[in-house]
PDB file of C-alpha atoms in Angstrom:
ATOM      1  CA  MET A   5     -29.582  75.611 289.078  1.00  0.00           C
ATOM      2  CA  THR A   6     -25.936  76.279 289.806  1.00  0.00           C
ATOM      3  CA  VAL A   7     -24.776  73.329 287.820  1.00  0.00           C
ATOM      4  CA  GLU A   8     -27.164  74.308 284.921  1.00  0.00           C
ATOM      5  CA  ALA A   9     -25.871  77.917 284.932  1.00  0.00           C
ATOM      6  CA  SER A  10     -22.365  76.818 284.956  1.00  0.00           C
ATOM      7  CA  ILE A  11     -23.060  74.906 281.769  1.00  0.00           C
ATOM      8  CA  VAL A  12     -25.246  77.374 279.940  1.00  0.00           C
ATOM      9  CA  LEU A  13     -23.267  80.553 280.733  1.00  0.00           C
ATOM     10  CA  PRO A  14     -20.146  79.509 278.888  1.00  0.00           C
ATOM     11  CA  LEU A  15     -22.131  78.313 275.918  1.00  0.00           C
ATOM     12  CA  PHE A  16     -23.920  81.742 275.852  1.00  0.00           C
ATOM     13  CA  LEU A  17     -20.695  83.580 276.051  1.00  0.00           C
ATOM     14  CA  PHE A  18     -19.131  81.356 273.349  1.00  0.00           C
ATOM     15  CA  PHE A  19     -22.111  82.158 270.943  1.00  0.00           C
ATOM     16  CA  PHE A  20     -21.726  85.827 271.321  1.00  0.00           C
ATOM     17  CA  LEU A  21     -18.048  85.679 270.947  1.00  0.00           C
ATOM     18  CA  ASN A  22     -18.418  83.949 267.565  1.00  0.00           C
ATOM     19  CA  LEU A  23     -21.137  86.372 266.610  1.00  0.00           C
ATOM     20  CA  GLY A  24     -18.983  89.345 267.514  1.00  0.00           C
ATOM     21  CA  CYS A  25     -15.957  87.964 265.625  1.00  0.00           C
ATOM     22  CA  ALA A  26     -18.049  87.429 262.456  1.00  0.00           C
ATOM     23  CA  ILE A  27     -19.398  91.004 262.655  1.00  0.00           C
ATOM     24  CA  GLU A  28     -15.901  92.392 262.889  1.00  0.00           C
ATOM     25  CA  MET A  29     -14.837  90.305 259.870  1.00  0.00           C
ATOM     26  CA  ILE A  30     -17.622  91.868 257.969  1.00  0.00           C
ATOM     27  CA  ARG A  31     -16.798  95.285 259.142  1.00  0.00           C
ATOM     28  CA  LEU A  32     -13.069  94.766 258.199  1.00  0.00           C
ATOM     29  CA  HIS A  33     -14.057  93.780 254.679  1.00  0.00           C
ATOM     30  CA  GLY A  34     -16.190  96.885 254.232  1.00  0.00           C
ATOM     31  CA  ASN A  35     -13.401  99.149 255.683  1.00  0.00           C
ATOM     32  CA  LEU A  36     -10.770  97.658 253.297  1.00  0.00           C
ATOM     33  CA  GLN A  37     -13.087  98.044 250.384  1.00  0.00           C
ATOM     34  CA  LEU A  38     -13.603 101.755 251.144  1.00  0.00           C
ATOM     35  CA  ALA A  39      -9.865 102.307 251.457  1.00  0.00           C
ATOM     36  CA  LEU A  40      -9.324 100.489 248.278  1.00  0.00           C
ATOM     37  CA  TRP A  41     -11.750 102.511 246.370  1.00  0.00           C
ATOM     38  CA  GLN A  42     -10.075 105.708 247.660  1.00  0.00           C
ATOM     39  CA  ILE A  43      -6.731 104.841 246.518  1.00  0.00           C
ATOM     40  CA  GLY A  44      -7.914 103.197 243.285  1.00  0.00           C
ATOM     41  CA  SER A  45      -9.710 106.551 242.305  1.00  0.00           C
ATOM     42  CA  LYS A  46      -6.524 108.444 242.963  1.00  0.00           C
ATOM     43  CA  MET A  47      -4.562 105.967 240.809  1.00  0.00           C
ATOM     44  CA  ALA A  48      -7.026 106.531 238.038  1.00  0.00           C
ATOM     45  CA  VAL A  49      -6.299 110.229 238.022  1.00  0.00           C
ATOM     46  CA  TYR A  50      -2.573 109.454 238.245  1.00  0.00           C
ATOM     47  CA  GLY A  51      -2.810 107.083 235.276  1.00  0.00           C
ATOM     48  CA  TYR A  52      -4.376 110.189 233.259  1.00  0.00           C
ATOM     49  CA  ALA A  53      -1.490 112.380 234.393  1.00  0.00           C
ATOM     50  CA  LEU A  54       1.000 109.641 233.258  1.00  0.00           C
ATOM     51  CA  ASP A  55      -0.771 109.256 229.982  1.00  0.00           C
ATOM     52  CA  SER A  56      -1.112 112.937 229.169  1.00  0.00           C
ATOM     53  CA  GLY A  57       1.914 114.443 230.906  1.00  0.00           C
ATOM     54  CA  GLU A  58      -0.489 116.942 232.491  1.00  0.00           C
ATOM     55  CA  GLN A  59      -0.375 117.605 236.170  1.00  0.00           C
ATOM     56  CA  PRO A  60      -3.970 117.394 237.623  1.00  0.00           C
ATOM     57  CA  GLU A  61      -5.418 120.462 239.396  1.00  0.00           C
ATOM     58  CA  ASN A  62      -5.668 120.549 243.202  1.00  0.00           C
ATOM     59  CA  SER A  63      -2.784 117.982 243.373  1.00  0.00           C
ATOM     60  CA  ASP A  64      -1.366 119.024 246.856  1.00  0.00           C
ATOM     61  CA  GLY A  65      -0.629 116.041 248.873  1.00  0.00           C
ATOM     62  CA  TRP A  66      -1.038 112.779 247.026  1.00  0.00           C
ATOM     63  CA  TRP A  67       0.503 114.009 243.758  1.00  0.00           C
ATOM     64  CA  ARG A  68       3.713 115.027 245.443  1.00  0.00           C
ATOM     65  CA  ASP A  69       3.829 111.445 246.994  1.00  0.00           C
ATOM     66  CA  LEU A  70       3.353 109.811 243.639  1.00  0.00           C
ATOM     67  CA  ALA A  71       5.551 112.115 241.391  1.00  0.00           C
ATOM     68  CA  GLY A  72       8.885 110.658 240.606  1.00  0.00           C
ATOM     69  CA  ILE A  73       8.323 107.167 242.111  1.00  0.00           C
ATOM     70  CA  ALA A  74       7.395 103.894 240.433  1.00  0.00           C
ATOM     71  CA  VAL A  75       3.956 102.869 241.325  1.00  0.00           C
ATOM     72  CA  SER A  76       4.177  99.561 243.100  1.00  0.00           C
ATOM     73  CA  ALA A  77       2.187  97.256 245.288  1.00  0.00           C
ATOM     74  CA  THR A  78       4.265  98.558 248.240  1.00  0.00           C
ATOM     75  CA  TYR A  79       3.054 102.058 247.638  1.00  0.00           C
ATOM     76  CA  VAL A  80      -0.605 100.917 247.318  1.00  0.00           C
ATOM     77  CA  LYS A  81      -0.372  98.834 250.299  1.00  0.00           C
ATOM     78  CA  GLY A  82       0.829 101.780 252.365  1.00  0.00           C
ATOM     79  CA  GLN A  83      -1.998 104.002 251.099  1.00  0.00           C
ATOM     80  CA  ILE A  84      -4.518 101.249 252.029  1.00  0.00           C
ATOM     81  CA  ILE A  85      -3.111 100.993 255.620  1.00  0.00           C
ATOM     82  CA  ASN A  86      -2.965 104.721 255.996  1.00  0.00           C
ATOM     83  CA  SER A  87      -6.631 105.066 254.858  1.00  0.00           C
ATOM     84  CA  ALA A  88      -8.009 102.217 256.869  1.00  0.00           C
ATOM     85  CA  GLY A  89      -5.747 103.080 260.019  1.00  0.00           C
ATOM     86  CA  ALA A  90      -2.884 100.853 261.089  1.00  0.00           C
ATOM     87  CA  ASP A  91      -4.114 100.724 264.672  1.00  0.00           C
ATOM     88  CA  TYR A  92      -7.548  99.496 263.475  1.00  0.00           C
ATOM     89  CA  LEU A  93      -5.990  96.834 261.187  1.00  0.00           C
ATOM     90  CA  ASN A  94      -3.647  95.625 264.006  1.00  0.00           C
ATOM     91  CA  GLY A  95      -6.631  95.200 266.429  1.00  0.00           C
ATOM     92  CA  SER A  96      -9.014  93.650 263.877  1.00  0.00           C
ATOM     93  CA  PRO A  97      -9.370  89.912 262.991  1.00  0.00           C
ATOM     94  CA  LEU A  98      -6.817  90.502 260.259  1.00  0.00           C
ATOM     95  CA  THR A  99      -4.163  87.666 260.624  1.00  0.00           C
ATOM     96  CA  ASN A 100      -0.759  89.409 261.404  1.00  0.00           C
ATOM     97  CA  GLY A 101      -2.472  92.747 261.476  1.00  0.00           C
ATOM     98  CA  ALA A 102      -1.687  95.269 258.760  1.00  0.00           C
ATOM     99  CA  ALA A 103       1.409  93.196 257.675  1.00  0.00           C
ATOM    100  CA  GLY A 104      -1.023  90.425 256.575  1.00  0.00           C
ATOM    101  CA  ILE A 105      -2.412  92.442 253.547  1.00  0.00           C
ATOM    102  CA  GLN A 106      -1.016  91.100 250.240  1.00  0.00           C
ATOM    103  CA  LEU A 107      -1.464  92.536 246.643  1.00  0.00           C
ATOM    104  CA  TRP A 108       0.242  89.672 244.775  1.00  0.00           C
ATOM    105  CA  GLU A 109      -2.683  89.188 242.296  1.00  0.00           C
ATOM    106  CA  SER A 110      -2.762  93.015 241.409  1.00  0.00           C
ATOM    107  CA  GLU A 111      -2.006  94.541 238.005  1.00  0.00           C
ATOM    108  CA  ILE A 112      -1.652  98.284 237.923  1.00  0.00           C
ATOM    109  CA  PHE A 113      -1.465 100.249 234.688  1.00  0.00           C
ATOM    110  CA  GLY A 114      -1.655  96.992 232.560  1.00  0.00           C
ATOM    111  CA  SER A 115      -1.512  96.686 228.763  1.00  0.00           C
ATOM    112  CA  ASP A 116      -5.139  98.056 228.363  1.00  0.00           C
ATOM    113  CA  ASP A 117      -4.679 100.996 230.691  1.00  0.00           C
ATOM    114  CA  GLU A 118      -6.612  99.190 233.521  1.00  0.00           C
ATOM    115  CA  ILE A 119      -6.278  99.240 237.263  1.00  0.00           C
ATOM    116  CA  ASP A 120      -6.796  95.927 238.832  1.00  0.00           C
ATOM    117  CA  ILE A 121      -6.035  96.009 242.635  1.00  0.00           C
ATOM    118  CA  VAL A 122      -6.784  92.735 244.461  1.00  0.00           C
ATOM    119  CA  VAL A 123      -6.193  92.623 248.133  1.00  0.00           C
ATOM    120  CA  THR A 124      -5.941  89.308 249.800  1.00  0.00           C
ATOM    121  CA  TYR A 125      -5.679  88.515 253.408  1.00  0.00           C
ATOM    122  CA  SER A 126      -6.386  86.011 256.052  1.00  0.00           C
ATOM    123  CA  VAL A 127      -8.784  86.514 258.985  1.00  0.00           C
ATOM    124  CA  SER A 128      -8.859  84.611 262.273  1.00  0.00           C
ATOM    125  CA  PRO A 129     -10.616  84.608 265.519  1.00  0.00           C
ATOM    126  CA  TRP A 130      -9.271  86.390 268.529  1.00  0.00           C
ATOM    127  CA  ASN A 131      -9.121  83.176 270.368  1.00  0.00           C
ATOM    128  CA  GLY A 132      -8.559  79.655 269.072  1.00  0.00           C
ATOM    129  CA  LEU A 133     -11.341  78.439 271.291  1.00  0.00           C
ATOM    130  CA  ILE A 134     -14.126  80.103 269.118  1.00  0.00           C
ATOM    131  CA  GLY A 135     -14.281  77.019 266.891  1.00  0.00           C
ATOM    132  CA  PHE A 136     -13.056  77.897 263.323  1.00  0.00           C
ATOM    133  CA  TRP A 137      -9.765  78.135 261.548  1.00  0.00           C
ATOM    134  CA  PRO A 138      -8.290  81.218 259.762  1.00  0.00           C
ATOM    135  CA  PHE A 139      -9.601  81.534 256.206  1.00  0.00           C
ATOM    136  CA  ARG A 140      -8.861  83.696 253.129  1.00  0.00           C
ATOM    137  CA  MET A 141     -10.748  86.761 252.083  1.00  0.00           C
ATOM    138  CA  ALA A 142     -10.325  89.387 249.241  1.00  0.00           C
ATOM    139  CA  ASN A 143     -11.259  92.721 248.139  1.00  0.00           C
ATOM    140  CA  ARG A 144     -11.019  94.107 244.531  1.00  0.00           C
ATOM    141  CA  TYR A 145     -10.976  97.462 242.677  1.00  0.00           C
ATOM    142  CA  TYR A 146     -11.168  97.371 238.920  1.00  0.00           C
ATOM    143  CA  ALA A 147     -11.256 100.443 236.746  1.00  0.00           C
ATOM    144  CA  HIS A 148      -9.847 102.173 233.633  1.00  0.00           C
ATOM    145  CA  ILE A 149      -7.474 105.137 234.059  1.00  0.00           C
ATOM    146  CA  TRP A 150      -9.042 108.510 233.169  1.00  0.00           C
ATOM    147  CA  ASN A 151      -7.590 108.764 229.626  1.00  0.00           C
ATOM    148  CA  GLY A 152     -10.929 107.779 227.857  1.00  0.00           C
ATOM    149  CA  TYR A 153     -11.591 105.005 225.396  1.00  0.00           C
ATOM    150  CA  ARG A 154     -10.792 104.919 221.717  1.00  0.00           C
ATOM    151  CA  LEU A 155     -13.916 105.922 219.657  1.00  0.00           C
ATOM    152  CA  SER A 156     -15.223 104.032 216.745  1.00  0.00           C
ATOM    153  CA  GLY A 157     -13.699 105.574 213.699  1.00  0.00           C
ATOM    154  CA  VAL A 158     -10.525 106.837 215.238  1.00  0.00           C
ATOM    155  CA  GLY A 159      -7.299 105.087 214.226  1.00  0.00           C
ATOM    156  CA  GLU A 160      -4.182 104.395 216.275  1.00  0.00           C
ATOM    157  CA  ALA A 161      -2.737 107.764 215.438  1.00  0.00           C
ATOM    158  CA  GLY A 162      -5.930 109.650 216.061  1.00  0.00           C
ATOM    159  CA  GLU A 163      -6.884 109.971 212.408  1.00  0.00           C
ATOM    160  CA  VAL A 164     -10.628 109.885 211.573  1.00  0.00           C
ATOM    161  CA  THR A 165     -11.607 106.968 209.194  1.00  0.00           C
ATOM    162  CA  GLN A 166     -14.853 106.307 207.245  1.00  0.00           C
ATOM    163  CA  ILE A 167     -17.458 104.167 209.210  1.00  0.00           C
ATOM    164  CA  VAL A 168     -19.631 101.966 207.110  1.00  0.00           C
ATOM    165  CA  TYR A 169     -22.567  99.574 207.920  1.00  0.00           C
ATOM    166  CA  VAL A 170     -23.107  95.972 206.914  1.00  0.00           C
ATOM    167  CA  THR A 171     -25.944  93.508 207.548  1.00  0.00           C
ATOM    168  CA  GLU A 172     -25.582  89.987 208.908  1.00  0.00           C
ATOM    169  CA  SER A 173     -26.286  88.306 205.597  1.00  0.00           C
ATOM    170  CA  GLY A 174     -25.360  91.120 203.160  1.00  0.00           C
ATOM    171  CA  ALA A 175     -22.467  91.326 200.799  1.00  0.00           C
ATOM    172  CA  VAL A 176     -22.231  95.066 200.555  1.00  0.00           C
ATOM    173  CA  TYR A 177     -21.303  97.928 202.803  1.00  0.00           C
ATOM    174  CA  HIS A 178     -23.342 101.111 203.226  1.00  0.00           C
ATOM    175  CA  MET A 179     -22.095 104.573 203.707  1.00  0.00           C
ATOM    176  CA  SER A 180     -25.342 105.721 205.512  1.00  0.00           C
ATOM    177  CA  MET A 181     -27.579 104.226 208.028  1.00  0.00           C
ATOM    178  CA  GLU A 182     -30.507 105.870 206.180  1.00  0.00           C
ATOM    179  CA  CYS A 183     -29.810 103.788 203.068  1.00  0.00           C
ATOM    180  CA  THR A 184     -33.149 102.364 201.805  1.00  0.00           C
ATOM    181  CA  HIS A 185     -31.441  98.860 201.781  1.00  0.00           C
ATOM    182  CA  LEU A 186     -31.207  99.182 205.610  1.00  0.00           C
ATOM    183  CA  GLN A 187     -34.603 100.888 206.164  1.00  0.00           C
ATOM    184  CA  LEU A 188     -37.100  98.319 204.986  1.00  0.00           C
ATOM    185  CA  SER A 189     -40.823  99.258 204.707  1.00  0.00           C
ATOM    186  CA  VAL A 190     -42.681  95.989 205.247  1.00  0.00           C
ATOM    187  CA  ARG A 191     -46.336  95.762 204.076  1.00  0.00           C
ATOM    188  CA  GLU A 192     -48.679  92.864 203.704  1.00  0.00           C
ATOM    189  CA  ILE A 193     -50.784  92.159 200.626  1.00  0.00           C
ATOM    190  CA  SER A 194     -53.133  89.466 199.420  1.00  0.00           C
ATOM    191  CA  SER A 195     -51.459  86.526 197.520  1.00  0.00           C
ATOM    192  CA  PHE A 196     -53.918  87.365 194.529  1.00  0.00           C
ATOM    193  CA  GLU A 197     -52.243  90.740 194.084  1.00  0.00           C
ATOM    194  CA  ILE A 198     -48.612  89.533 193.920  1.00  0.00           C
ATOM    195  CA  ASP A 199     -48.504  89.327 190.104  1.00  0.00           C
ATOM    196  CA  GLU A 200     -49.627  92.871 189.773  1.00  0.00           C
ATOM    197  CA  MET A 201     -47.376  94.370 192.345  1.00  0.00           C
ATOM    198  CA  ARG A 202     -44.224  96.214 191.386  1.00  0.00           C
ATOM    199  CA  ASN A 203     -41.413  97.559 193.583  1.00  0.00           C
ATOM    200  CA  GLN A 204     -40.075 101.056 193.630  1.00  0.00           C
ATOM    201  CA  GLY A 205     -37.685 100.163 190.680  1.00  0.00           C
ATOM    202  CA  GLY A 206     -40.685  98.811 188.636  1.00  0.00           C
ATOM    203  CA  GLY A 207     -39.553  95.245 188.922  1.00  0.00           C
ATOM    204  CA  ARG A 208     -41.590  92.159 189.785  1.00  0.00           C
ATOM    205  CA  TYR A 209     -41.592  90.225 193.114  1.00  0.00           C
ATOM    206  CA  TYR A 210     -40.213  86.732 193.135  1.00  0.00           C
ATOM    207  CA  PRO A 211     -40.479  83.941 195.925  1.00  0.00           C
ATOM    208  CA  CYS A 212     -38.131  84.246 198.796  1.00  0.00           C
ATOM    209  CA  SER A 213     -35.679  81.351 198.930  1.00  0.00           C
ATOM    210  CA  ARG A 214     -36.006  81.100 202.619  1.00  0.00           C
ATOM    211  CA  CYS A 215     -39.708  81.111 203.347  1.00  0.00           C
ATOM    212  CA  ALA A 216     -41.652  80.932 200.055  1.00  0.00           C
ATOM    213  CA  GLY A 217     -41.359  77.233 199.255  1.00  0.00           C
ATOM    214  CA  GLY A 218     -44.538  75.365 198.569  1.00  0.00           C
ATOM    215  CA  GLY A 219     -47.964  76.718 198.191  1.00  0.00           C
ATOM    216  CA  LEU A 220     -48.823  80.471 198.790  1.00  0.00           C
ATOM    217  CA  PRO A 221     -50.834  81.476 202.015  1.00  0.00           C
ATOM    218  CA  SER A 222     -53.517  84.126 201.695  1.00  0.00           C
ATOM    219  CA  VAL A 223     -51.236  86.945 202.969  1.00  0.00           C
ATOM    220  CA  LEU A 224     -47.762  87.833 201.703  1.00  0.00           C
ATOM    221  CA  TYR A 225     -45.111  90.334 202.856  1.00  0.00           C
ATOM    222  CA  ILE A 226     -43.218  92.648 200.558  1.00  0.00           C
ATOM    223  CA  THR A 227     -41.035  95.713 200.837  1.00  0.00           C
ATOM    224  CA  ASN A 228     -40.817  98.581 198.485  1.00  0.00           C
ATOM    225  CA  GLU A 229     -37.050  98.320 198.195  1.00  0.00           C
ATOM    226  CA  GLY A 230     -36.761  94.537 197.540  1.00  0.00           C
ATOM    227  CA  ASP A 231     -37.770  92.153 194.775  1.00  0.00           C
ATOM    228  CA  ARG A 232     -38.975  89.039 196.958  1.00  0.00           C
ATOM    229  CA  TYR A 233     -42.233  88.198 198.612  1.00  0.00           C
ATOM    230  CA  HIS A 234     -42.318  86.426 201.861  1.00  0.00           C
ATOM    231  CA  CYS A 235     -44.761  84.065 203.403  1.00  0.00           C
ATOM    232  CA  ASP A 236     -43.356  84.458 206.944  1.00  0.00           C
ATOM    233  CA  ARG A 237     -43.436  87.923 208.682  1.00  0.00           C
ATOM    234  CA  GLY A 238     -40.491  86.774 210.785  1.00  0.00           C
ATOM    235  CA  CYS A 239     -38.338  85.776 207.813  1.00  0.00           C
ATOM    236  CA  SER A 240     -34.750  86.855 208.071  1.00  0.00           C
ATOM    237  CA  GLY A 241     -35.033  88.407 204.750  1.00  0.00           C
ATOM    238  CA  LEU A 242     -37.343  91.076 206.235  1.00  0.00           C
ATOM    239  CA  LYS A 243     -34.849  91.878 209.036  1.00  0.00           C
ATOM    240  CA  ARG A 244     -31.678  93.891 209.149  1.00  0.00           C
ATOM    241  CA  THR A 245     -29.110  93.182 211.751  1.00  0.00           C
ATOM    242  CA  VAL A 246     -26.794  96.180 211.138  1.00  0.00           C
ATOM    243  CA  SER A 247     -23.234  96.512 212.539  1.00  0.00           C
ATOM    244  CA  SER A 248     -20.577  99.079 211.967  1.00  0.00           C
ATOM    245  CA  MET A 249     -16.909  98.739 211.010  1.00  0.00           C
ATOM    246  CA  THR A 250     -14.255 100.894 209.276  1.00  0.00           C
ATOM    247  CA  ILE A 251     -14.370 101.017 205.451  1.00  0.00           C
ATOM    248  CA  GLU A 252     -10.851  99.455 205.363  1.00  0.00           C
ATOM    249  CA  GLN A 253     -12.212  96.449 207.500  1.00  0.00           C
ATOM    250  CA  ALA A 254     -15.195  96.038 205.165  1.00  0.00           C
ATOM    251  CA  GLN A 255     -13.013  95.985 202.077  1.00  0.00           C
ATOM    252  CA  GLU A 256     -10.652  93.478 203.654  1.00  0.00           C
ATOM    253  CA  ALA A 257     -13.676  91.353 204.529  1.00  0.00           C
ATOM    254  CA  GLY A 258     -14.788  91.269 200.836  1.00  0.00           C
ATOM    255  CA  TYR A 259     -17.785  93.577 201.127  1.00  0.00           C
ATOM    256  CA  ARG A 260     -18.684  95.655 197.951  1.00  0.00           C
ATOM    257  CA  PRO A 261     -19.974  99.262 197.971  1.00  0.00           C
ATOM    258  CA  CYS A 262     -23.786  99.517 197.966  1.00  0.00           C
ATOM    259  CA  SER A 263     -25.214 100.526 194.598  1.00  0.00           C
ATOM    260  CA  ARG A 264     -27.353 103.141 196.190  1.00  0.00           C
ATOM    261  CA  CYS A 265     -25.312 104.763 198.896  1.00  0.00           C
ATOM    262  CA  GLY A 266     -21.733 103.455 198.276  1.00  0.00           C
ATOM    263  CA  GLY A 267     -20.864 105.754 195.406  1.00  0.00           C
TER     264      GLY A 267
END
């Protein structure tokens, strides 16, 4: 029994040492993510202040630290260490302690006013006898600074431009989403009635080039606004995939004004 205990006990301790180290690595990852979120949120507010020139309210503390300095990975790293705690990081599985945190892959206040903080670091067991080598871990904070997003219809200088609407297969642009060319009223009729039916303009209905080839089924589909009859309810001629763009973009793309709403 003594021999068996001398063999099993080290294995038992070895297992729990591995388990404890793995748990601490997970805890380290969570603590760094919390610290990253805290500094990232502050940087988003700071980005707004840089963009607008307006000092945020209740700015005591962190604003004085940021004002007048160039935002750099060194500053962000210091804030992460202060938030997570230098003593905790030095005693954690983090290789080289707090000095092992790197931000080489980060981009702060990039061309699209975005904050992308990537923290990379190596973790290692407390003792080399545990059985695995150091490996790389990472945390990331990604956000847009608090200066808003450009709205559709607003130009570079803030001027408001006209928004128009186009369909996927159409050749005209519409000034209003309520245009009857965009709001189709589909109804079904008997194929025996098609010669007598007239649209809202008094015109006859002609076969759809997409779905009305060959013989006529017993049921056809028409719209009050169109001049085609359809054999298939799912025909693309009965659907409107509408997208928006500025009137300048529509004109450059070769769209013509709608005869009903484009005047």
